[in-house]
Coordinates of C-alpha atoms and ligand atoms in Angstrom, one line a residue:
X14 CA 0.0 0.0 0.0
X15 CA 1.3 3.7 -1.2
X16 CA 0.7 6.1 1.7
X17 CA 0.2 9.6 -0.1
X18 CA 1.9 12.7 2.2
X19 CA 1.2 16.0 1.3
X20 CA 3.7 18.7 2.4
X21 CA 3.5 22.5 2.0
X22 CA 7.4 22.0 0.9
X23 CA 8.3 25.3 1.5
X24 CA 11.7 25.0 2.7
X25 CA 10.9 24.1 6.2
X26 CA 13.2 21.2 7.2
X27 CA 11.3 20.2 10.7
X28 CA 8.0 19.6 8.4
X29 CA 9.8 17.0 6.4
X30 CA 11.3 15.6 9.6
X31 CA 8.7 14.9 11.8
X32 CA 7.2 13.0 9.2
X33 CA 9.9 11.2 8.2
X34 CA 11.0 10.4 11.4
X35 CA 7.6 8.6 12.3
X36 CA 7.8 6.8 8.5
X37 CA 11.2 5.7 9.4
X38 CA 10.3 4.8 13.1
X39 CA 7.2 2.5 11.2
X40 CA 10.1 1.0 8.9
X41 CA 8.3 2.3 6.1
X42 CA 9.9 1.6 2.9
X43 CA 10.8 4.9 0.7
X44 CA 9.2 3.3 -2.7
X45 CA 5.8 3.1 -0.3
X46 CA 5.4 7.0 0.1
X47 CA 3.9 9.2 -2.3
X48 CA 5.1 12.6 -1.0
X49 CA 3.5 15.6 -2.6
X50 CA 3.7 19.3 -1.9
X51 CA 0.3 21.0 -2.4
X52 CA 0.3 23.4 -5.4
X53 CA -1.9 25.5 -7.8
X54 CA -4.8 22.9 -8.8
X55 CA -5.0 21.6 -4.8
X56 CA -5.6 25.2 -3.7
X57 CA -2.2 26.7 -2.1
X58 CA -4.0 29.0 -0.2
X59 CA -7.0 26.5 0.4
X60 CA -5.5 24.6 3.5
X61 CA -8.5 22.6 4.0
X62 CA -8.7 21.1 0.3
X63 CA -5.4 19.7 1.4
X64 CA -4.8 16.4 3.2
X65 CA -1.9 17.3 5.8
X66 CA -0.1 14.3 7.3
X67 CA -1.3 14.8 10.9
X68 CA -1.2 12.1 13.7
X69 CA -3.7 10.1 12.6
X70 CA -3.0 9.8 8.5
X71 CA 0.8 8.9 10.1
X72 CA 2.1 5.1 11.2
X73 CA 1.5 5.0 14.9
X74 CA 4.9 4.1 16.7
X75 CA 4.7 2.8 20.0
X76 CA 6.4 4.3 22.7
X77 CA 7.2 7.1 20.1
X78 CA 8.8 9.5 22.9
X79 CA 11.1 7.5 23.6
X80 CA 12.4 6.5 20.0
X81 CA 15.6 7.7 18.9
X82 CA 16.6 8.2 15.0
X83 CA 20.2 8.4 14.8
X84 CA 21.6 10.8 11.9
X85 CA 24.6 11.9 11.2
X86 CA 25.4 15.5 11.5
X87 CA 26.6 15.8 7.6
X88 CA 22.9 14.2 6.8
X89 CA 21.3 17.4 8.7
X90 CA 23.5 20.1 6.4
X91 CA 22.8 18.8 3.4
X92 CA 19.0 17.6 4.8
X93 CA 18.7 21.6 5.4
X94 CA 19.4 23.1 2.0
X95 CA 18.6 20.2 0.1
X96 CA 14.6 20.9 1.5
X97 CA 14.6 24.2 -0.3
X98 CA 15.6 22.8 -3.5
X99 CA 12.1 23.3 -5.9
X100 CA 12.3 19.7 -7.3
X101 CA 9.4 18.1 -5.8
X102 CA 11.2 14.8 -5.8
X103 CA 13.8 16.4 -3.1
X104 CA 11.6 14.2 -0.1
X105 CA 11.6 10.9 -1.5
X106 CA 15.6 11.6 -2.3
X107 CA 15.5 12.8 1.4
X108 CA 14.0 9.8 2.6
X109 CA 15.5 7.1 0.5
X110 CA 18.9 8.3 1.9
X111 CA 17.8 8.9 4.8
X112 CA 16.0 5.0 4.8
X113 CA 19.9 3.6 3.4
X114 CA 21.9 5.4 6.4
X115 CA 20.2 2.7 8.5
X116 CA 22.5 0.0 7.1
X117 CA 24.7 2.1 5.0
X118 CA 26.4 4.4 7.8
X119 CA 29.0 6.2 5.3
X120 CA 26.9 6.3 2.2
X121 CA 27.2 10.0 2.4
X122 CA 31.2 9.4 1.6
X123 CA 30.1 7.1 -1.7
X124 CA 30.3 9.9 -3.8
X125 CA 29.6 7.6 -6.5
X126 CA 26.0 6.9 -5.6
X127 CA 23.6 8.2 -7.4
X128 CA 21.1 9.3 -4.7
X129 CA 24.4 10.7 -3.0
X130 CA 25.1 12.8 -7.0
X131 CA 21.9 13.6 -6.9
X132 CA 21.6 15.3 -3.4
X133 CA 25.0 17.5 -4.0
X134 CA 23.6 18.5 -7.1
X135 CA 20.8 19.9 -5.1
X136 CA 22.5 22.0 -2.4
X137 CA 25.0 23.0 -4.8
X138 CA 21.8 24.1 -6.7
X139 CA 20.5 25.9 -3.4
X140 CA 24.0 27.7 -2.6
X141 CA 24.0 29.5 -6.4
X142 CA 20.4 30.7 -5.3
X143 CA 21.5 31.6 -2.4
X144 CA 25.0 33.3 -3.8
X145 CA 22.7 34.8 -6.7
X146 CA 20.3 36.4 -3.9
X147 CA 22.6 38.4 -1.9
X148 CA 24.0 39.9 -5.2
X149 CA 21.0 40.9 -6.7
X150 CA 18.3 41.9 -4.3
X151 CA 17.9 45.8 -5.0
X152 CA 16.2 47.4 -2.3
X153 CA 14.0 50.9 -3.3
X154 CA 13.4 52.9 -0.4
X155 CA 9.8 53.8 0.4
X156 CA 8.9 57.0 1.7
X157 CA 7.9 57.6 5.2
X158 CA 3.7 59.1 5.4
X159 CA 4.3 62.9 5.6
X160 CA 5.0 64.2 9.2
X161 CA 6.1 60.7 10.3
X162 CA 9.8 60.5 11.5
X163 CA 11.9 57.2 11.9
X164 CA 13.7 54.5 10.2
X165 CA 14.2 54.6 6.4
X166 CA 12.2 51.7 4.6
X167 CA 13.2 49.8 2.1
X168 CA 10.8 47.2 -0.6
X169 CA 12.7 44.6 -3.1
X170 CA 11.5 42.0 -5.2
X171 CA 13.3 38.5 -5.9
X172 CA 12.5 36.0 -7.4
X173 CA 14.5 33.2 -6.0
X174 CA 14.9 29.4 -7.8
X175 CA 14.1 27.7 -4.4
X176 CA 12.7 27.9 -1.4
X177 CA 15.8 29.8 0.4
X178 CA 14.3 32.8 1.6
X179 CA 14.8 32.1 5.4
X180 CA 18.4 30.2 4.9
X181 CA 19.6 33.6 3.3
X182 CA 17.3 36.2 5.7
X183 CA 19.8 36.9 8.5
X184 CA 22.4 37.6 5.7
X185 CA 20.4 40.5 5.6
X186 CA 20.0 41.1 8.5
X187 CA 23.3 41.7 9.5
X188 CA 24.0 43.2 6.1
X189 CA 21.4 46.0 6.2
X190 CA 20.8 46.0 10.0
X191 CA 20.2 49.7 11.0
X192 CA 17.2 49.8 8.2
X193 CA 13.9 48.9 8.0
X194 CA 13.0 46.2 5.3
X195 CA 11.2 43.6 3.5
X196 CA 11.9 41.4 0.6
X197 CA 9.2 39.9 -1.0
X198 CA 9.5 36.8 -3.2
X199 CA 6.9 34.5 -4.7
X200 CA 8.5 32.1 -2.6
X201 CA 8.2 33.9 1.1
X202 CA 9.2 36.9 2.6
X203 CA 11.3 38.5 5.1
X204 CA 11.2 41.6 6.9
X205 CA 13.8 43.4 9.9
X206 CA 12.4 46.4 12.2
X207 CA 15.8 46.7 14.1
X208 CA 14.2 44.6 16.7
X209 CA 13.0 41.3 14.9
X210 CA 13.5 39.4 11.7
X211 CA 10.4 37.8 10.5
X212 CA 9.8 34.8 7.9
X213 CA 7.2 33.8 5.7
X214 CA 6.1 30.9 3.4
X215 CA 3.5 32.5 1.7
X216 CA 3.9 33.6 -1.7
X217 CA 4.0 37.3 -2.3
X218 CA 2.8 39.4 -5.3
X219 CA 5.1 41.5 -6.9
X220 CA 5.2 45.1 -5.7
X221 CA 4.9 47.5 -8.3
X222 CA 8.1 49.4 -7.2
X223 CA 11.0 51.8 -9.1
X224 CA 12.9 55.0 -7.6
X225 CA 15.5 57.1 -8.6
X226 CA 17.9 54.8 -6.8
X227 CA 17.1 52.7 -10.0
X228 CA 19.0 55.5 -11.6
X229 CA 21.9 55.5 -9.1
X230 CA 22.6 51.7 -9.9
X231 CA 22.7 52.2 -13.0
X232 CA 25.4 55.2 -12.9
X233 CA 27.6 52.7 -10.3
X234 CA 27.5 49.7 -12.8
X235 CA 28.1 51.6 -15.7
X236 CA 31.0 53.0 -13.4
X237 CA 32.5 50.1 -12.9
X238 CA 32.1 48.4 -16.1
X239 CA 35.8 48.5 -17.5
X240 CA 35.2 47.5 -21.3
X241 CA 38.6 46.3 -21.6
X242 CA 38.2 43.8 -19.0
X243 CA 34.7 42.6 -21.0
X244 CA 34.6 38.9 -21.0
X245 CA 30.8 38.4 -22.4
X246 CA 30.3 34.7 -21.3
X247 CA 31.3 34.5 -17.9
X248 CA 29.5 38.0 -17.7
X249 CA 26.5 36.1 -18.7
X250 CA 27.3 33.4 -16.0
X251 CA 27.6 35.5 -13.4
X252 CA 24.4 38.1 -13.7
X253 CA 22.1 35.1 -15.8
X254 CA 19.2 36.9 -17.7
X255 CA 16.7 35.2 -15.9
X256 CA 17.2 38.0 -13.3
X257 CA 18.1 40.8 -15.5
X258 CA 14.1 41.8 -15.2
X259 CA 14.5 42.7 -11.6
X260 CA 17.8 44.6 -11.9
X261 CA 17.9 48.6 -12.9
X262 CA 21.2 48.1 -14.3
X263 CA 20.4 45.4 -16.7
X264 CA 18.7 47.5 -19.5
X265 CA 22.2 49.2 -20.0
X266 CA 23.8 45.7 -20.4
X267 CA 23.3 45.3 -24.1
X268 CA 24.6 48.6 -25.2
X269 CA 27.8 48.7 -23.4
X270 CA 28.9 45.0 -24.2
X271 CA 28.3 46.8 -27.9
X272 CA 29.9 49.5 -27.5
X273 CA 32.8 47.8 -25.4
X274 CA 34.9 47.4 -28.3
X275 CA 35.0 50.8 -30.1
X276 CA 35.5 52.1 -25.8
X277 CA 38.7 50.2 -25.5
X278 CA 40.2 51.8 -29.3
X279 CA 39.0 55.0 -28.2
X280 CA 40.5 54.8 -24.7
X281 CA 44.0 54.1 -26.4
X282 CA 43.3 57.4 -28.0
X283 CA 42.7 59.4 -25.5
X284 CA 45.2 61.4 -23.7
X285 CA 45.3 61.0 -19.9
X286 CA 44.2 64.6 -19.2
X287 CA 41.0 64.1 -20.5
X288 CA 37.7 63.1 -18.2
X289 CA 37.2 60.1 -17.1
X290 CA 35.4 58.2 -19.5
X291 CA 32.2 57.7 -17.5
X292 CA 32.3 61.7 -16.7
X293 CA 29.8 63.3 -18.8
X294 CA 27.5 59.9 -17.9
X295 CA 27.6 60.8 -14.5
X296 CA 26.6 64.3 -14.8
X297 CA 23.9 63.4 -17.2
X298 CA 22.7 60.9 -14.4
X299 CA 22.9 63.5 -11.7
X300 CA 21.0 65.9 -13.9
X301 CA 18.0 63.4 -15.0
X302 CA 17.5 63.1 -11.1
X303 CA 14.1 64.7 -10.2
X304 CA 15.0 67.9 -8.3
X305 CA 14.0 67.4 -4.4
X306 CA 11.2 69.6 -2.8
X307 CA 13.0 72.8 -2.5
X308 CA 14.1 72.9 1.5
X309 CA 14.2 75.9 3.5
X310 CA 17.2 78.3 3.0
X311 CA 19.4 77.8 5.9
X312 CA 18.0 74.2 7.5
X313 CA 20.3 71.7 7.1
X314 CA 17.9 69.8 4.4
X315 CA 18.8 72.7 2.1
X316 CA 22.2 72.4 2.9
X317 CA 22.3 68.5 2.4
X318 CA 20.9 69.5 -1.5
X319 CA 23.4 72.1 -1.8
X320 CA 25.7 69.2 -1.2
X321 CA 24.4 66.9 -3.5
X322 CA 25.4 68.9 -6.5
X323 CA 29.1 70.0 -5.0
X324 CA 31.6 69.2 -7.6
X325 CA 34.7 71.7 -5.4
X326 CA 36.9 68.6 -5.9
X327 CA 37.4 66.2 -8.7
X328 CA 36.0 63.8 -6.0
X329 CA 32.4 64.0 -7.4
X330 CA 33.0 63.0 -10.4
X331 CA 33.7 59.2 -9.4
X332 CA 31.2 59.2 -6.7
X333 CA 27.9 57.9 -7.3
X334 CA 26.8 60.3 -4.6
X335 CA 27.1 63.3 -2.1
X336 CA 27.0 61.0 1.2
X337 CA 25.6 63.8 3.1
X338 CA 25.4 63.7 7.1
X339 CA 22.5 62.3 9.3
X340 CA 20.9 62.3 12.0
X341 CA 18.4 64.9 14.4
X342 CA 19.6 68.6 13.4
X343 CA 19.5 69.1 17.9
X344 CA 22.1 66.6 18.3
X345 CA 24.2 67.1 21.3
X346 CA 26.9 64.5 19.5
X347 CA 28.5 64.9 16.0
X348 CA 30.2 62.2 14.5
X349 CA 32.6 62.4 12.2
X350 CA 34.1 60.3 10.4
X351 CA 36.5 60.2 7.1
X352 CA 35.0 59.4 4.0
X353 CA 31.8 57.0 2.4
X354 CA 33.4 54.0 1.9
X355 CA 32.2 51.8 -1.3
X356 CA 28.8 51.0 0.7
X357 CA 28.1 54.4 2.0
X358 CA 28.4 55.6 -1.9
X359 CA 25.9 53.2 -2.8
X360 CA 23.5 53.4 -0.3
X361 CA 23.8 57.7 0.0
X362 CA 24.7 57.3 4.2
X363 CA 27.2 57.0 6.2
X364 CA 28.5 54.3 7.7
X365 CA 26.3 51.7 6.9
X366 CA 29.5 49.3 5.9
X367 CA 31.9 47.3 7.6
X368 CA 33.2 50.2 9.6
X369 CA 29.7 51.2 10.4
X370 CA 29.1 47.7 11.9
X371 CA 31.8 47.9 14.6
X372 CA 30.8 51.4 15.0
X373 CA 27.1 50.2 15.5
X374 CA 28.8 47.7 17.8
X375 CA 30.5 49.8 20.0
X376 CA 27.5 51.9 20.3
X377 CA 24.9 49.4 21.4
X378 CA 27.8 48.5 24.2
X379 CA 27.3 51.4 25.7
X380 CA 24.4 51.7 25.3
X381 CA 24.1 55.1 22.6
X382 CA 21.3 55.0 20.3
X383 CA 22.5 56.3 17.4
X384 CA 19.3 58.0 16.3
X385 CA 20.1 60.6 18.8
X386 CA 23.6 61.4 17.1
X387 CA 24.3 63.5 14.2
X388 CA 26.9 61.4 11.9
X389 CA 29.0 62.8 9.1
X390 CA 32.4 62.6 7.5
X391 CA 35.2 65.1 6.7
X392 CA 35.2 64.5 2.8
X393 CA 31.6 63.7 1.4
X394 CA 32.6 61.7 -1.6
X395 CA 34.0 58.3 -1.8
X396 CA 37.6 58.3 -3.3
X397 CA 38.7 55.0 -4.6
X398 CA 41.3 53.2 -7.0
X399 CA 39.1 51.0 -9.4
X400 CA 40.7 47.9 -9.2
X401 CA 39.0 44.9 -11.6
X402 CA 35.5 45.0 -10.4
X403 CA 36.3 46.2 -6.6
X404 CA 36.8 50.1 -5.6
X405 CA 39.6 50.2 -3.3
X406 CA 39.4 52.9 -0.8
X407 CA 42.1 55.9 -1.2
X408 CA 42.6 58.2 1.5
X409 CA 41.6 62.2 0.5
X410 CA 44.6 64.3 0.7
X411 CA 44.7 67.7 2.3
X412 CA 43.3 69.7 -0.6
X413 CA 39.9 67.6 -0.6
X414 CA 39.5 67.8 2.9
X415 CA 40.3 71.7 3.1
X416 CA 37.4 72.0 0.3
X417 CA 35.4 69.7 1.6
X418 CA 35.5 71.2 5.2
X419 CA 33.6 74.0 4.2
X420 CA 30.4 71.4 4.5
X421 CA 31.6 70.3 8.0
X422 CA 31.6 74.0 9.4
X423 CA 27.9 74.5 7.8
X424 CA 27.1 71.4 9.6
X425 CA 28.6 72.1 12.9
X426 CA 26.9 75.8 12.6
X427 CA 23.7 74.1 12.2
X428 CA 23.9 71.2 14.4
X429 CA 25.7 73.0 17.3
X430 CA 26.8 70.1 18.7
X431 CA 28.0 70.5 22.2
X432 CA 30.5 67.1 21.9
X433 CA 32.4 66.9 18.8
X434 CA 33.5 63.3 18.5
X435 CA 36.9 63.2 15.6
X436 CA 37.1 59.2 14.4
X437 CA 40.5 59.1 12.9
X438 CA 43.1 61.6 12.1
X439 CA 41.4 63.1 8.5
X440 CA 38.5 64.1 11.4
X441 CA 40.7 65.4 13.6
X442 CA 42.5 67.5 10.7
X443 CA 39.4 68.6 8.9
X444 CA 37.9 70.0 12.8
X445 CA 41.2 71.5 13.7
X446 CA 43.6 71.8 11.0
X447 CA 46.3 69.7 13.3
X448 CA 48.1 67.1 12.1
X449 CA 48.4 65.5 16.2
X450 CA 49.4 62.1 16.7
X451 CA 45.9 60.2 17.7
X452 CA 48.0 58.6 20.7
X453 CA 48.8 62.3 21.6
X454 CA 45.1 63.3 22.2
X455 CA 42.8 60.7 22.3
X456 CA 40.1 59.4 24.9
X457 CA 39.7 62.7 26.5
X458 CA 38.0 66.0 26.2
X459 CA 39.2 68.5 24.8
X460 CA 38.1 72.1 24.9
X461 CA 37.6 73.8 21.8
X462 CA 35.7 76.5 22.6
X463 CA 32.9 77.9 25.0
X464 CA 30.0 76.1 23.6
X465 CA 32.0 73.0 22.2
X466 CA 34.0 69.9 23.5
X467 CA 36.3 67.6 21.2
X468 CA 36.4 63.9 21.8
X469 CA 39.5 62.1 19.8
X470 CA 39.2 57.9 18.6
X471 CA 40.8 56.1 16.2
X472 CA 38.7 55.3 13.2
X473 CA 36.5 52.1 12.9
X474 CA 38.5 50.7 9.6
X475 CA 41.7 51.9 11.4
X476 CA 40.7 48.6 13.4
X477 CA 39.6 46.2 10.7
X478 CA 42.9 46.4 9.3
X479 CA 44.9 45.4 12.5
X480 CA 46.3 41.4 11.0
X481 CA 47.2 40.8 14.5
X482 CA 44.2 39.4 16.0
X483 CA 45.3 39.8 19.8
X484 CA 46.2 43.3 19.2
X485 CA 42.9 43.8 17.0
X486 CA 40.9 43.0 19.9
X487 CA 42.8 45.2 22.1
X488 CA 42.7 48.2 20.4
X489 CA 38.6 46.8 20.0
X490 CA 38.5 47.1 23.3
X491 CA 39.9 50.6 23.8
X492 CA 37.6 51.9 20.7
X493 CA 34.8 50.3 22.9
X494 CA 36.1 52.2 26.1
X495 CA 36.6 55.3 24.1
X496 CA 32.6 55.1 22.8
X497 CA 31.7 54.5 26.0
X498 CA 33.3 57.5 27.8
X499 CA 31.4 59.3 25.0
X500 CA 27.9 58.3 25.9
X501 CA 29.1 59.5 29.9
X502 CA 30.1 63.1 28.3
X503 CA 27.1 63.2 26.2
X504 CA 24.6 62.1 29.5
Ligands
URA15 N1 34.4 55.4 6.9 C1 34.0 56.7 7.1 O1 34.9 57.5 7.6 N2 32.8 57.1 6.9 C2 31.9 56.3 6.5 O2 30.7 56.8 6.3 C3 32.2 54.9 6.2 C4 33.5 54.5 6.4

């Protein structure tokens, strides 16, 4: 007798497991299980349409509390991505293996068996999707309702191969932690509020969404496209056209791969004290960009539109953006930091990358919310070195950061911060015009004038960079100590 098993399938390992686990328990053979998931002609939103294995369609094992199922531990990983694989087959697959470890303890070594093949196959399958997901989710933000203040929100569509939306959520979450956001996908869901991630199966209908950060991901692509580095097939396998309908940036694929060849002849051509090649692209972008509501002269929002369109250094024209300051314009603390790094320029704020993780860190430690600081850098574009596809971070020299300061002072005016906190000597320059040692002045206040206090720390990325890892967490330690004696001096 076939005993039929329907499953909703969607990636949730424990589903498949219980059942299994009784089957198995029961000595069920795999070839006498049907298992289905439900889909489109049994109703997927029709529950009760659906016959869900329950205790009573199950074999009824005695003494089941006490009945152990032994696994081994490599079963579980490749049990847990091989359930989000779409094949519907993947629980039979599951189970037969799982049936064969009974007698066959190191059949996951064999990796000539076929079931074995076929299951690798699968969470390889699962990993691209999973690779292909953190590369290409594009997040558009979505305003707040007018008068409303808080966290920026964010809406994207994906539409993932398989069911891997919760494997691949807290990727996310620690990605794009100090935002609000959901990603929908017709296979589940996920959204973060700061406080909690939350997962769901159900399918989800595509938003109908599109910004003008559409337009800034398409200025950084065609920014870092290098058309003599063009190599059109593994281009193809690396951004596959299946997802080119989600991604802003895909419409300008065609035309540069055609355009690649006469770029690289006309690069030879060019002397090297022309523009940059992507130059008048860039302005043409920043032009098409609807103007903002006009801001009142003399609030900082004015001032951060101002910025937007500063081109004082040559800076701006690699940039994708002015990376503007943020934060309540009554903060008591101003940040500042260096320069956006390559996430900042991408996502328009600062430090939302690497450095603004440990900075984040160091915050919650002592307990500093940062929506009650005002955070900014010395230099408000990103300088980098392209190097193949990745921008490697270059430090400004003086000249940028004297034009650049002019912003800072605006800010400061504005702001009137009453603690000035410098991360990292091109802070500490760009507030005082002193080239001090950091040892030389660091964790304590400093007086600058009647109304204002300076606070000297060593930059995040200062301590990303340490190879050392006993001396990494050391100074990780001391950047803590220093955040902390901030939040004191700010209470
Ligand atoms: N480093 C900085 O100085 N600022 C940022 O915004 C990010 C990294």
């Amino acid at each position: 007798m076939t005993e039929t098993c329907f499953l909703d399938g969607r990636g949730d390992l424990a589903e498949w497991r219980d059942v299994a686990r009784r089957f198995l328990l029961a000595g069920t053979e795999p070839k006498a299980i049907d298992w289905r998931v439900k889909n489109e002609e049994q109703g997927l939103f029709d529950g009760a349409a659906i016959s869900r294995p329950n205790s009573t369609s199950l074999p009824v094992v005695a003494n089941e509390a006490c009945a152990q199922v032994s696994v081994p531990p490599a079963f579980m990983r490749l049990a847990e991505a091989v359930i989000c694989h779409s094949d519907p087959g993947r629980f039979t697959l599951l189970y037969r293996l799982l049936f064969r470890l009974r007698q066959e303890r190191h059949l996951l070594a064999v990796k000539s068996d076929a079931d074995v093949v076929a299951a690798h196959r699968m969470h390889k399958s699962v990993g691209r999707d999973y690779h292909k997901m953190t590369a290409f989710v594009r997040f558009k933000e979505m305003p707040l309702p007018t008068g409303v203040v808080g966290r920026r929100r964010f809406l994207a569509w994906f539409e993932p191969d398989h069911f891997i939306v919760a494997r691949v959520a807290p990727f996310f979450q620690r990605r794009f932690n100090d935002m609000d956001w959901i990603i929908a996908t017709p296979r589940g869901s996920a959204s973060w509020d700061g406080e909690s991630l939350r997962v769901s199966t159900e399918p989800a209908q595509k938003p109908d969404i599109s910004d003008e950060t559409d337009e800034l991901w398409r200025t950084y692509y065609a920014s870092i496209f290098n058309p003599a580095r063009l190599k059109v097939k593994m281009m193809m396998t690396e951004m596959p056209k299946k997802y080119w309908k989600n991604l802003p940036e895909a419409e300008l694929i065609p035309g540069l791969i055609a355009g690649a060849e006469a770029k690289v002849l006309d690069m030879g051509r060019k002397q090297a004290s022309e523009p940059l090649p992507f130059h008048h692209r860039l302005q043409e972008a920043a032009a098409r960009v609807p103007a903002a509501p006009v801001a009142e002269a003399g609030t900082i929002d004015a001032l951060r539109e101002e910025a937007r369109h500063c081109s004082c250094c040559d800076l701006h024209c690699r940039a994708t953006q002015t990376v503007f300051g943020e934060g309540p314009v009554d903060a008591q603390v101003m940040i500042v930091g260096e320069q956006p790094g390559d996430q900042e320029d991408l996502a328009g704020r600062p430090f939302v990358g690497p450095a603004g993780r440990v900075f984040d860190e160091a915050l919650s430690l002592a307990g500093l919310d940062r929506r009650r600081l005002y955070v900014t850098n010395a230099v408000k574009h990103f300088k980098y070195e392209p190097r193949g596809k990745r921008r490697i971070h270059q430090r400004p020299n003086m000249g940028e950061v004297q034009q650049c300061r002019w912003w800072l002072t605006r800010e400061i005016d504005l702001v009137k911060p009453k603690l000035i906190v410098a991360m990292g000597a091109t802070a500490l320059f760009s507030l005082t015009d002193r080239k001090d040692r950091l040892e030389d002045v660091r964790s304590r206040p400093i007086v600058m004038d009647e109304a204002r206090t300076l606070f000297v720390t060593v930059h995040p990325s200062y301590l990303l960079r340490i190879p050392d890892e006993g001396r990494r967490a050391e100074e990780l330690a001391r950047f803590r100590e220093d955040i902390s004696l901030i939040s004191r001096l700010a209470a």
